[in-house]
Amino acid sequence: MSFLKPKTHIEKGDVVILYLSVSSMHAIEAVPEIVNKKGETIPHIFQTNYGSLKVENIIGVEYGSKVELSKGWAHVLQPTPELWTQTLPHRTQIIYTPDISMIIHQLEVRPGAVVVESGTGSGSLSHYFLRALKPTGHLHTFDFHEARADQARDEFRRHGIADFVTVYHRDVCNLGFGAELDGKADAVFLDLPAPDLAVPHAFKALKLSGGRFCSFSPCIEQSQRCIQELTKLGFNEIVSLEVLQQENVVKTRTLPVIDLEFLKLPKTDETTTAANAEESKAPKEVKKYLTSSNPQTLPGHTGFLTFATLPPNIPKA
């Protein structure tokens, strides 16, 4: 029930983030015992680079606490969508926070919103949608792969957010989102190999009062075909963009101060020699400057985000 609401202490069954460092985090389930591959019930011992953790010992501990490992220590954190994205089991390639923040903003997802998503994949984006639309909204998420849909459904249940999401196993490109969702959605998000095939179904799913649309595509050709279909159906405010997060390197640099007083004097060999001798004797004056520079490595391409708006009262056949 870790994702349902903020909590102070770890309860049995919670998903907990075991934080070792920025680059080393693990999601573990707070249960005292697990079943191994042989079908035997054994104590839940989690292994890390800093030794083992007896998971039973963290039940009842306050979130944010420092816990001992056999060869070090770690912190136990309540999961958020951001932390879950970094620790979830990858069933598919996932969308990361820089793109997700733009998607949530552009789709105007808010409490009470009804959002249709395809495909579910590893559920990374789904957790962000659910946080934004709770407690009165609902997410309808689709995946054509039955096993992935079942895994996502079980994951939402274990995270305590199953009441706000319905998971479907369906090929939406050919079968659509179902008549029961026609005219019900405030926003539609597509992460599909051929999003243009699903655009007519998204058109049907959006409310008569209008709504927002987004498609994530790795290739610009997918985005172009999607835009052509959106234009045919009367969508406007169509834009395709790429989000590249870049963090500048900020550091303090110490630089010598150059004494230019000798330039005020007439230039002679004696003056130059005397200035050089005086400069060599005097202590070097230095100043500290706060500088900013680009990182040595720049972020790589993730995908293109295509956004569009369906205006109100567009006739739907």
GROMACS .gro file of N, CA and C in nm, residues 74-219:
model
  438
   74ALA      N    1   2.218   0.163   0.498
   74ALA     CA    2   2.136   0.217   0.390
   74ALA      C    3   2.021   0.294   0.451
   75HIS      N    4   1.945   0.364   0.367
   75HIS     CA    5   1.824   0.432   0.412
   75HIS      C    6   1.702   0.363   0.352
   76VAL      N    7   1.592   0.362   0.427
   76VAL     CA    8   1.467   0.305   0.376
   76VAL      C    9   1.371   0.420   0.344
   77LEU      N   10   1.326   0.427   0.219
   77LEU     CA   11   1.244   0.538   0.173
   77LEU      C   12   1.108   0.489   0.124
   78GLN      N   13   1.007   0.573   0.142
   78GLN     CA   14   0.877   0.543   0.083
   78GLN      C   15   0.885   0.566  -0.067
   79PRO      N   16   0.835   0.475  -0.148
   79PRO     CA   17   0.849   0.491  -0.293
   79PRO      C   18   0.764   0.606  -0.347
   80THR      N   19   0.818   0.670  -0.447
   80THR     CA   20   0.747   0.770  -0.527
   80THR      C   21   0.758   0.725  -0.672
   81PRO      N   22   0.678   0.781  -0.762
   81PRO     CA   23   0.695   0.744  -0.904
   81PRO      C   24   0.836   0.765  -0.954
   82GLU      N   25   0.904   0.872  -0.904
   82GLU     CA   26   1.041   0.898  -0.948
   82GLU      C   27   1.135   0.786  -0.905
   83LEU      N   28   1.124   0.744  -0.779
   83LEU     CA   29   1.210   0.636  -0.729
   83LEU      C   30   1.173   0.502  -0.792
   84TRP      N   31   1.044   0.481  -0.815
   84TRP     CA   32   0.999   0.356  -0.875
   84TRP      C   33   1.052   0.341  -1.018
   85THR      N   34   1.056   0.452  -1.092
   85THR     CA   35   1.109   0.449  -1.229
   85THR      C   36   1.254   0.400  -1.231
   86GLN      N   37   1.330   0.434  -1.128
   86GLN     CA   38   1.471   0.395  -1.124
   86GLN      C   39   1.494   0.254  -1.071
   87THR      N   40   1.391   0.192  -1.014
   87THR     CA   41   1.412   0.060  -0.951
   87THR      C   42   1.319  -0.049  -1.003
   88LEU      N   43   1.222  -0.015  -1.086
   88LEU     CA   44   1.121  -0.113  -1.127
   88LEU      C   45   1.181  -0.224  -1.214
   89PRO      N   46   1.119  -0.340  -1.215
   89PRO     CA   47   1.162  -0.447  -1.307
   89PRO      C   48   1.121  -0.412  -1.450
   90HIS      N   49   1.217  -0.409  -1.540
   90HIS     CA   50   1.190  -0.366  -1.678
   90HIS      C   51   1.129  -0.480  -1.759
   91ARG      N   52   1.002  -0.463  -1.794
   91ARG     CA   53   0.937  -0.558  -1.885
   91ARG      C   54   0.949  -0.506  -2.029
   92THR      N   55   0.962  -0.376  -2.042
   92THR     CA   56   0.981  -0.311  -2.172
   92THR      C   57   1.074  -0.191  -2.150
   93GLN      N   58   1.114  -0.126  -2.259
   93GLN     CA   59   1.184   0.001  -2.249
   93GLN      C   60   1.089   0.103  -2.188
   94ILE      N   61   1.137   0.182  -2.091
   94ILE     CA   62   1.046   0.274  -2.022
   94ILE      C   63   1.074   0.419  -2.059
   95ILE      N   64   0.977   0.505  -2.027
   95ILE     CA   65   0.992   0.649  -2.043
   95ILE      C   66   1.042   0.704  -1.910
   96TYR      N   67   1.137   0.799  -1.916
   96TYR     CA   68   1.199   0.851  -1.794
   96TYR      C   69   1.146   0.990  -1.759
   97THR      N   70   1.187   1.038  -1.643
   97THR     CA   71   1.130   1.158  -1.582
   97THR      C   72   1.129   1.282  -1.670
   98PRO      N   73   1.238   1.316  -1.745
   98PRO     CA   74   1.232   1.438  -1.827
   98PRO      C   75   1.115   1.438  -1.926
   99ASP      N   76   1.093   1.324  -1.995
   99ASP     CA   77   0.979   1.315  -2.088
   99ASP      C   78   0.847   1.310  -2.012
  100ILE      N   79   0.845   1.237  -1.900
  100ILE     CA   80   0.720   1.221  -1.824
  100ILE      C   81   0.671   1.355  -1.772
  101SER      N   82   0.762   1.439  -1.723
  101SER     CA   83   0.720   1.568  -1.668
  101SER      C   84   0.652   1.652  -1.776
  102MET      N   85   0.705   1.647  -1.899
  102MET     CA   86   0.643   1.721  -2.010
  102MET      C   87   0.507   1.661  -2.046
  103ILE      N   88   0.495   1.529  -2.044
  103ILE     CA   89   0.369   1.462  -2.077
  103ILE      C   90   0.259   1.499  -1.978
  104ILE      N   91   0.289   1.491  -1.848
  104ILE     CA   92   0.191   1.524  -1.745
  104ILE      C   93   0.147   1.670  -1.758
  105HIS      N   94   0.242   1.757  -1.784
  105HIS     CA   95   0.211   1.901  -1.798
  105HIS      C   96   0.125   1.928  -1.921
  106GLN      N   97   0.166   1.875  -2.035
  106GLN     CA   98   0.096   1.906  -2.160
  106GLN      C   99  -0.042   1.840  -2.167
  107LEU      N  100  -0.058   1.724  -2.105
  107LEU     CA  101  -0.189   1.657  -2.105
  107LEU      C  102  -0.283   1.714  -1.998
  108GLU      N  103  -0.230   1.804  -1.916
  108GLU     CA  104  -0.311   1.871  -1.813
  108GLU      C  105  -0.378   1.770  -1.720
  109VAL      N  106  -0.301   1.668  -1.680
  109VAL     CA  107  -0.355   1.565  -1.591
  109VAL      C  108  -0.367   1.623  -1.450
  110ARG      N  109  -0.484   1.608  -1.391
  110ARG     CA  110  -0.514   1.668  -1.261
  110ARG      C  111  -0.611   1.578  -1.186
  111PRO      N  112  -0.631   1.599  -1.056
  111PRO     CA  113  -0.728   1.518  -0.982
  111PRO      C  114  -0.866   1.520  -1.048
  112GLY      N  115  -0.922   1.402  -1.069
  112GLY     CA  116  -1.052   1.391  -1.133
  112GLY      C  117  -1.047   1.362  -1.281
  113ALA      N  118  -0.927   1.368  -1.341
  113ALA     CA  119  -0.915   1.346  -1.486
  113ALA      C  120  -0.930   1.198  -1.519
  114VAL      N  121  -0.982   1.171  -1.639
  114VAL     CA  122  -0.989   1.036  -1.694
  114VAL      C  123  -0.887   1.026  -1.806
  115VAL      N  124  -0.790   0.936  -1.791
  115VAL     CA  125  -0.680   0.923  -1.885
  115VAL      C  126  -0.681   0.784  -1.946
  116VAL      N  127  -0.662   0.776  -2.078
  116VAL     CA  128  -0.649   0.648  -2.148
  116VAL      C  129  -0.503   0.637  -2.195
  117GLU      N  130  -0.441   0.521  -2.164
  117GLU     CA  131  -0.299   0.499  -2.196
  117GLU      C  132  -0.282   0.368  -2.271
  118SER      N  133  -0.196   0.369  -2.371
  118SER     CA  134  -0.159   0.246  -2.442
  118SER      C  135  -0.019   0.265  -2.499
  119GLY      N  136   0.080   0.173  -2.471
  119GLY     CA  137   0.066   0.058  -2.389
  119GLY      C  138   0.121   0.077  -2.248
  120THR      N  139   0.079  -0.014  -2.166
  120THR     CA  140   0.115  -0.009  -2.024
  120THR      C  141   0.264  -0.033  -2.003
  121GLY      N  142   0.319  -0.135  -2.072
  121GLY     CA  143   0.462  -0.165  -2.058
  121GLY      C  144   0.501  -0.201  -1.918
  122SER      N  145   0.603  -0.135  -1.865
  122SER     CA  146   0.652  -0.163  -1.729
  122SER      C  147   0.578  -0.082  -1.623
  123GLY      N  148   0.488   0.006  -1.665
  123GLY     CA  149   0.407   0.081  -1.568
  123GLY      C  150   0.475   0.204  -1.511
  124SER      N  151   0.585   0.248  -1.569
  124SER     CA  152   0.655   0.365  -1.518
  124SER      C  153   0.567   0.489  -1.527
  125LEU      N  154   0.521   0.522  -1.647
  125LEU     CA  155   0.436   0.640  -1.666
  125LEU      C  156   0.303   0.627  -1.594
  126SER      N  157   0.251   0.504  -1.586
  126SER     CA  158   0.121   0.482  -1.521
  126SER      C  159   0.122   0.532  -1.377
  127HIS      N  160   0.231   0.511  -1.305
  127HIS     CA  161   0.238   0.555  -1.165
  127HIS      C  162   0.234   0.708  -1.155
  128TYR      N  163   0.295   0.778  -1.251
  128TYR     CA  164   0.288   0.925  -1.251
  128TYR      C  165   0.145   0.971  -1.280
  129PHE      N  166   0.079   0.908  -1.378
  129PHE     CA  167  -0.060   0.942  -1.408
  129PHE      C  168  -0.147   0.925  -1.284
  130LEU      N  169  -0.128   0.812  -1.215
  130LEU     CA  170  -0.213   0.781  -1.099
  130LEU      C  171  -0.192   0.881  -0.986
  131ARG      N  172  -0.068   0.921  -0.965
  131ARG     CA  173  -0.044   1.021  -0.859
  131ARG      C  174  -0.113   1.153  -0.892
  132ALA      N  175  -0.114   1.189  -1.021
  132ALA     CA  176  -0.170   1.318  -1.061
  132ALA      C  177  -0.323   1.319  -1.059
  133LEU      N  178  -0.388   1.206  -1.091
  133LEU     CA  179  -0.533   1.207  -1.104
  133LEU      C  180  -0.610   1.162  -0.980
  134LYS      N  181  -0.538   1.100  -0.883
  134LYS     CA  182  -0.604   1.062  -0.758
  134LYS      C  183  -0.657   1.188  -0.687
  135PRO      N  184  -0.762   1.178  -0.604
  135PRO     CA  185  -0.835   1.057  -0.565
  135PRO      C  186  -0.965   1.034  -0.641
  136THR      N  187  -0.999   1.125  -0.734
  136THR     CA  188  -1.129   1.114  -0.799
  136THR      C  189  -1.120   1.081  -0.947
  137GLY      N  190  -1.000   1.070  -1.003
  137GLY     CA  191  -0.985   1.036  -1.144
  137GLY      C  192  -0.965   0.887  -1.165
  138HIS      N  193  -0.943   0.849  -1.293
  138HIS     CA  194  -0.924   0.707  -1.324
  138HIS      C  195  -0.835   0.693  -1.448
  139LEU      N  196  -0.751   0.590  -1.443
  139LEU     CA  197  -0.663   0.557  -1.555
  139LEU      C  198  -0.709   0.427  -1.619
  140HIS      N  199  -0.727   0.430  -1.751
  140HIS     CA  200  -0.756   0.310  -1.828
  140HIS      C  201  -0.633   0.280  -1.913
  141THR      N  202  -0.562   0.172  -1.881
  141THR     CA  203  -0.436   0.143  -1.948
  141THR      C  204  -0.443   0.010  -2.022
  142PHE      N  205  -0.389   0.008  -2.145
  142PHE     CA  206  -0.402  -0.106  -2.236
  142PHE      C  207  -0.265  -0.159  -2.274
  143ASP      N  208  -0.256  -0.293  -2.288
  143ASP     CA  209  -0.135  -0.355  -2.341
  143ASP      C  210  -0.177  -0.478  -2.423
  144PHE      N  211  -0.113  -0.494  -2.539
  144PHE     CA  212  -0.150  -0.607  -2.627
  144PHE      C  213  -0.090  -0.738  -2.578
  145HIS      N  214   0.007  -0.731  -2.484
  145HIS     CA  215   0.074  -0.850  -2.434
  145HIS      C  216   0.006  -0.892  -2.304
  146GLU      N  217  -0.057  -1.009  -2.303
  146GLU     CA  218  -0.139  -1.050  -2.190
  146GLU      C  219  -0.058  -1.063  -2.061
  147ALA      N  220   0.061  -1.122  -2.068
  147ALA     CA  221   0.143  -1.141  -1.948
  147ALA      C  222   0.180  -1.006  -1.886
  148ARG      N  223   0.214  -0.908  -1.970
  148ARG     CA  224   0.249  -0.776  -1.918
  148ARG      C  225   0.129  -0.709  -1.853
  149ALA      N  226   0.012  -0.726  -1.913
  149ALA     CA  227  -0.109  -0.668  -1.855
  149ALA      C  228  -0.138  -0.731  -1.719
  150ASP      N  229  -0.121  -0.863  -1.707
  150ASP     CA  230  -0.145  -0.932  -1.580
  150ASP      C  231  -0.045  -0.887  -1.474
  151GLN      N  232   0.082  -0.872  -1.514
  151GLN     CA  233   0.185  -0.829  -1.419
  151GLN      C  234   0.157  -0.687  -1.370
  152ALA      N  235   0.116  -0.599  -1.461
  152ALA     CA  236   0.086  -0.461  -1.422
  152ALA      C  237  -0.034  -0.457  -1.328
  153ARG      N  238  -0.135  -0.535  -1.356
  153ARG     CA  239  -0.255  -0.540  -1.271
  153ARG      C  240  -0.218  -0.584  -1.130
  154ASP      N  241  -0.134  -0.687  -1.120
  154ASP     CA  242  -0.091  -0.736  -0.988
  154ASP      C  243  -0.005  -0.631  -0.917
  155GLU      N  244   0.076  -0.562  -0.992
  155GLU     CA  245   0.164  -0.459  -0.933
  155GLU      C  246   0.081  -0.345  -0.875
  156PHE      N  247  -0.019  -0.298  -0.949
  156PHE     CA  248  -0.105  -0.190  -0.899
  156PHE      C  249  -0.178  -0.235  -0.772
  157ARG      N  250  -0.219  -0.361  -0.768
  157ARG     CA  251  -0.287  -0.412  -0.648
  157ARG      C  252  -0.194  -0.411  -0.528
  158ARG      N  253  -0.069  -0.459  -0.548
  158ARG     CA  254   0.027  -0.464  -0.437
  158ARG      C  255   0.068  -0.325  -0.391
  159HIS      N  256   0.061  -0.228  -0.481
  159HIS     CA  257   0.098  -0.090  -0.446
  159HIS      C  258  -0.018  -0.012  -0.385
  160GLY      N  259  -0.136  -0.074  -0.379
  160GLY     CA  260  -0.250  -0.010  -0.314
  160GLY      C  261  -0.321   0.093  -0.398
  161ILE      N  262  -0.303   0.091  -0.531
  161ILE     CA  263  -0.365   0.193  -0.617
  161ILE      C  264  -0.457   0.131  -0.722
  162ALA      N  265  -0.498   0.006  -0.700
  162ALA     CA  266  -0.580  -0.065  -0.799
  162ALA      C  267  -0.718  -0.002  -0.817
  163ASP      N  268  -0.766   0.071  -0.716
  163ASP     CA  269  -0.899   0.132  -0.727
  163ASP      C  270  -0.903   0.245  -0.829
  164PHE      N  271  -0.787   0.295  -0.868
  164PHE     CA  272  -0.783   0.411  -0.957
  164PHE      C  273  -0.741   0.374  -1.099
  165VAL      N  274  -0.724   0.245  -1.127
  165VAL     CA  275  -0.677   0.205  -1.259
  165VAL      C  276  -0.746   0.076  -1.303
  166THR      N  277  -0.776   0.069  -1.433
  166THR     CA  278  -0.827  -0.053  -1.495
  166THR      C  279  -0.730  -0.094  -1.605
  167VAL      N  280  -0.685  -0.219  -1.598
  167VAL     CA  281  -0.587  -0.270  -1.694
  167VAL      C  282  -0.658  -0.360  -1.794
  168TYR      N  283  -0.633  -0.337  -1.925
  168TYR     CA  284  -0.697  -0.415  -2.030
  168TYR      C  285  -0.589  -0.485  -2.114
  169HIS      N  286  -0.622  -0.607  -2.158
  169HIS     CA  287  -0.538  -0.677  -2.256
  169HIS      C  288  -0.608  -0.665  -2.391
  170ARG      N  289  -0.553  -0.579  -2.480
  170ARG     CA  290  -0.620  -0.556  -2.608
  170ARG      C  291  -0.523  -0.492  -2.708
  171ASP      N  292  -0.542  -0.527  -2.834
  171ASP     CA  293  -0.469  -0.463  -2.943
  171ASP      C  294  -0.549  -0.340  -2.986
  172VAL      N  295  -0.513  -0.224  -2.935
  172VAL     CA  296  -0.595  -0.105  -2.958
  172VAL      C  297  -0.584  -0.054  -3.102
  173CYS      N  298  -0.477  -0.086  -3.171
  173CYS     CA  299  -0.464  -0.041  -3.310
  173CYS      C  300  -0.572  -0.100  -3.398
  174ASN      N  301  -0.609  -0.225  -3.371
  174ASN     CA  302  -0.711  -0.293  -3.451
  174ASN      C  303  -0.848  -0.292  -3.385
  175LEU      N  304  -0.852  -0.298  -3.253
  175LEU     CA  305  -0.980  -0.314  -3.182
  175LEU      C  306  -1.026  -0.188  -3.110
  176GLY      N  307  -0.941  -0.088  -3.099
  176GLY     CA  308  -0.980   0.034  -3.030
  176GLY      C  309  -0.983   0.018  -2.880
  177PHE      N  310  -1.037   0.119  -2.813
  177PHE     CA  311  -1.042   0.119  -2.666
  177PHE      C  312  -1.173   0.064  -2.611
  178GLY      N  313  -1.267   0.031  -2.699
  178GLY     CA  314  -1.396  -0.022  -2.653
  178GLY      C  315  -1.502   0.085  -2.648
  179ALA      N  316  -1.624   0.046  -2.681
  179ALA     CA  317  -1.735   0.142  -2.685
  179ALA      C  318  -1.763   0.205  -2.551
  180GLU      N  319  -1.729   0.133  -2.442
  180GLU     CA  320  -1.758   0.185  -2.308
  180GLU      C  321  -1.675   0.309  -2.275
  181LEU      N  322  -1.566   0.333  -2.350
  181LEU     CA  323  -1.482   0.450  -2.324
  181LEU      C  324  -1.502   0.563  -2.425
  182ASP      N  325  -1.592   0.544  -2.520
  182ASP     CA  326  -1.618   0.649  -2.619
  182ASP      C  327  -1.668   0.775  -2.549
  183GLY      N  328  -1.600   0.887  -2.575
  183GLY     CA  329  -1.641   1.015  -2.519
  183GLY      C  330  -1.618   1.029  -2.370
  184LYS      N  331  -1.528   0.950  -2.311
  184LYS     CA  332  -1.508   0.952  -2.166
  184LYS      C  333  -1.374   1.013  -2.123
  185ALA      N  334  -1.278   1.025  -2.212
  185ALA     CA  335  -1.141   1.060  -2.172
  185ALA      C  336  -1.114   1.210  -2.181
  186ASP      N  337  -1.040   1.260  -2.082
  186ASP     CA  338  -0.989   1.397  -2.088
  186ASP      C  339  -0.858   1.402  -2.165
  187ALA      N  340  -0.784   1.290  -2.163
  187ALA     CA  341  -0.654   1.286  -2.230
  187ALA      C  342  -0.625   1.144  -2.274
  188VAL      N  343  -0.551   1.131  -2.385
  188VAL     CA  344  -0.510   1.000  -2.438
  188VAL      C  345  -0.360   1.003  -2.462
  189PHE      N  346  -0.292   0.898  -2.417
  189PHE     CA  347  -0.148   0.885  -2.440
  189PHE      C  348  -0.120   0.755  -2.512
  190LEU      N  349  -0.037   0.762  -2.618
  190LEU     CA  350  -0.002   0.644  -2.697
  190LEU      C  351   0.150   0.623  -2.696
  191ASP      N  352   0.192   0.501  -2.669
  191ASP     CA  353   0.332   0.461  -2.683
  191ASP      C  354   0.331   0.331  -2.763
  192LEU      N  355   0.315   0.345  -2.894
  192LEU     CA  356   0.292   0.231  -2.982
  192LEU      C  357   0.384   0.238  -3.104
  193PRO      N  358   0.413   0.123  -3.167
  193PRO     CA  359   0.496   0.125  -3.288
  193PRO      C  360   0.432   0.199  -3.405
  194ALA      N  361   0.299   0.193  -3.413
  194ALA     CA  362   0.226   0.261  -3.521
  194ALA      C  363   0.113   0.345  -3.460
  195PRO      N  364   0.148   0.458  -3.398
  195PRO     CA  365   0.045   0.537  -3.329
  195PRO      C  366  -0.063   0.592  -3.422
  196ASP      N  367  -0.030   0.611  -3.551
  196ASP     CA  368  -0.128   0.665  -3.645
  196ASP      C  369  -0.249   0.574  -3.658
  197LEU      N  370  -0.229   0.442  -3.638
  197LEU     CA  371  -0.341   0.347  -3.647
  197LEU      C  372  -0.438   0.362  -3.530
  198ALA      N  373  -0.388   0.413  -3.418
  198ALA     CA  374  -0.472   0.426  -3.299
  198ALA      C  375  -0.531   0.566  -3.284
  199VAL      N  376  -0.488   0.661  -3.367
  199VAL     CA  377  -0.538   0.799  -3.354
  199VAL      C  378  -0.691   0.806  -3.372
  200PRO      N  379  -0.751   0.736  -3.471
  200PRO     CA  380  -0.898   0.741  -3.481
  200PRO      C  381  -0.969   0.690  -3.356
  201HIS      N  382  -0.912   0.591  -3.290
  201HIS     CA  383  -0.971   0.538  -3.166
  201HIS      C  384  -0.954   0.638  -3.052
  202ALA      N  385  -0.840   0.710  -3.050
  202ALA     CA  386  -0.821   0.815  -2.951
  202ALA      C  387  -0.923   0.927  -2.972
  203PHE      N  388  -0.949   0.959  -3.099
  203PHE     CA  389  -1.049   1.061  -3.134
  203PHE      C  390  -1.185   1.025  -3.075
  204LYS      N  391  -1.222   0.897  -3.086
  204LYS     CA  392  -1.351   0.852  -3.032
  204LYS      C  393  -1.354   0.856  -2.879
  205ALA      N  394  -1.241   0.825  -2.817
  205ALA     CA  395  -1.236   0.815  -2.671
  205ALA      C  396  -1.242   0.951  -2.602
  206LEU      N  397  -1.193   1.057  -2.669
  206LEU     CA  398  -1.191   1.189  -2.607
  206LEU      C  399  -1.333   1.246  -2.594
  207LYS      N  400  -1.352   1.326  -2.492
  207LYS     CA  401  -1.484   1.382  -2.464
  207LYS      C  402  -1.531   1.476  -2.574
  208LEU      N  403  -1.661   1.494  -2.585
  208LEU     CA  404  -1.718   1.586  -2.683
  208LEU      C  405  -1.675   1.729  -2.654
  209SER      N  406  -1.645   1.756  -2.526
  209SER     CA  407  -1.598   1.889  -2.487
  209SER      C  408  -1.452   1.911  -2.523
  210GLY      N  409  -1.388   1.809  -2.582
  210GLY     CA  410  -1.249   1.821  -2.625
  210GLY      C  411  -1.152   1.755  -2.527
  211GLY      N  412  -1.026   1.756  -2.562
  211GLY     CA  413  -0.925   1.696  -2.476
  211GLY      C  414  -0.787   1.705  -2.537
  212ARG      N  415  -0.691   1.648  -2.467
  212ARG     CA  416  -0.552   1.654  -2.510
  212ARG      C  417  -0.502   1.517  -2.552
  213PHE      N  418  -0.406   1.517  -2.645
  213PHE     CA  419  -0.351   1.394  -2.701
  213PHE      C  420  -0.199   1.402  -2.697
  214CYS      N  421  -0.136   1.285  -2.673
  214CYS     CA  422   0.010   1.277  -2.679
  214CYS      C  423   0.052   1.140  -2.731
  215SER      N  424   0.156   1.139  -2.813
  215SER     CA  425   0.215   1.014  -2.861
  215SER      C  426   0.366   1.022  -2.845
  216PHE      N  427   0.424   0.913  -2.795
  216PHE     CA  428   0.570   0.903  -2.781
  216PHE      C  429   0.623   0.810  -2.889
  217SER      N  430   0.717   0.859  -2.970
  217SER     CA  431   0.770   0.780  -3.081
  217SER      C  432   0.922   0.796  -3.088
  218PRO      N  433   0.996   0.685  -3.096
  218PRO     CA  434   1.142   0.695  -3.111
  218PRO      C  435   1.185   0.754  -3.244
  219CYS      N  436   1.107   0.733  -3.351
  219CYS     CA  437   1.147   0.775  -3.486
  219CYS      C  438   1.059   0.890  -3.536
   0.00000   0.00000   0.00000
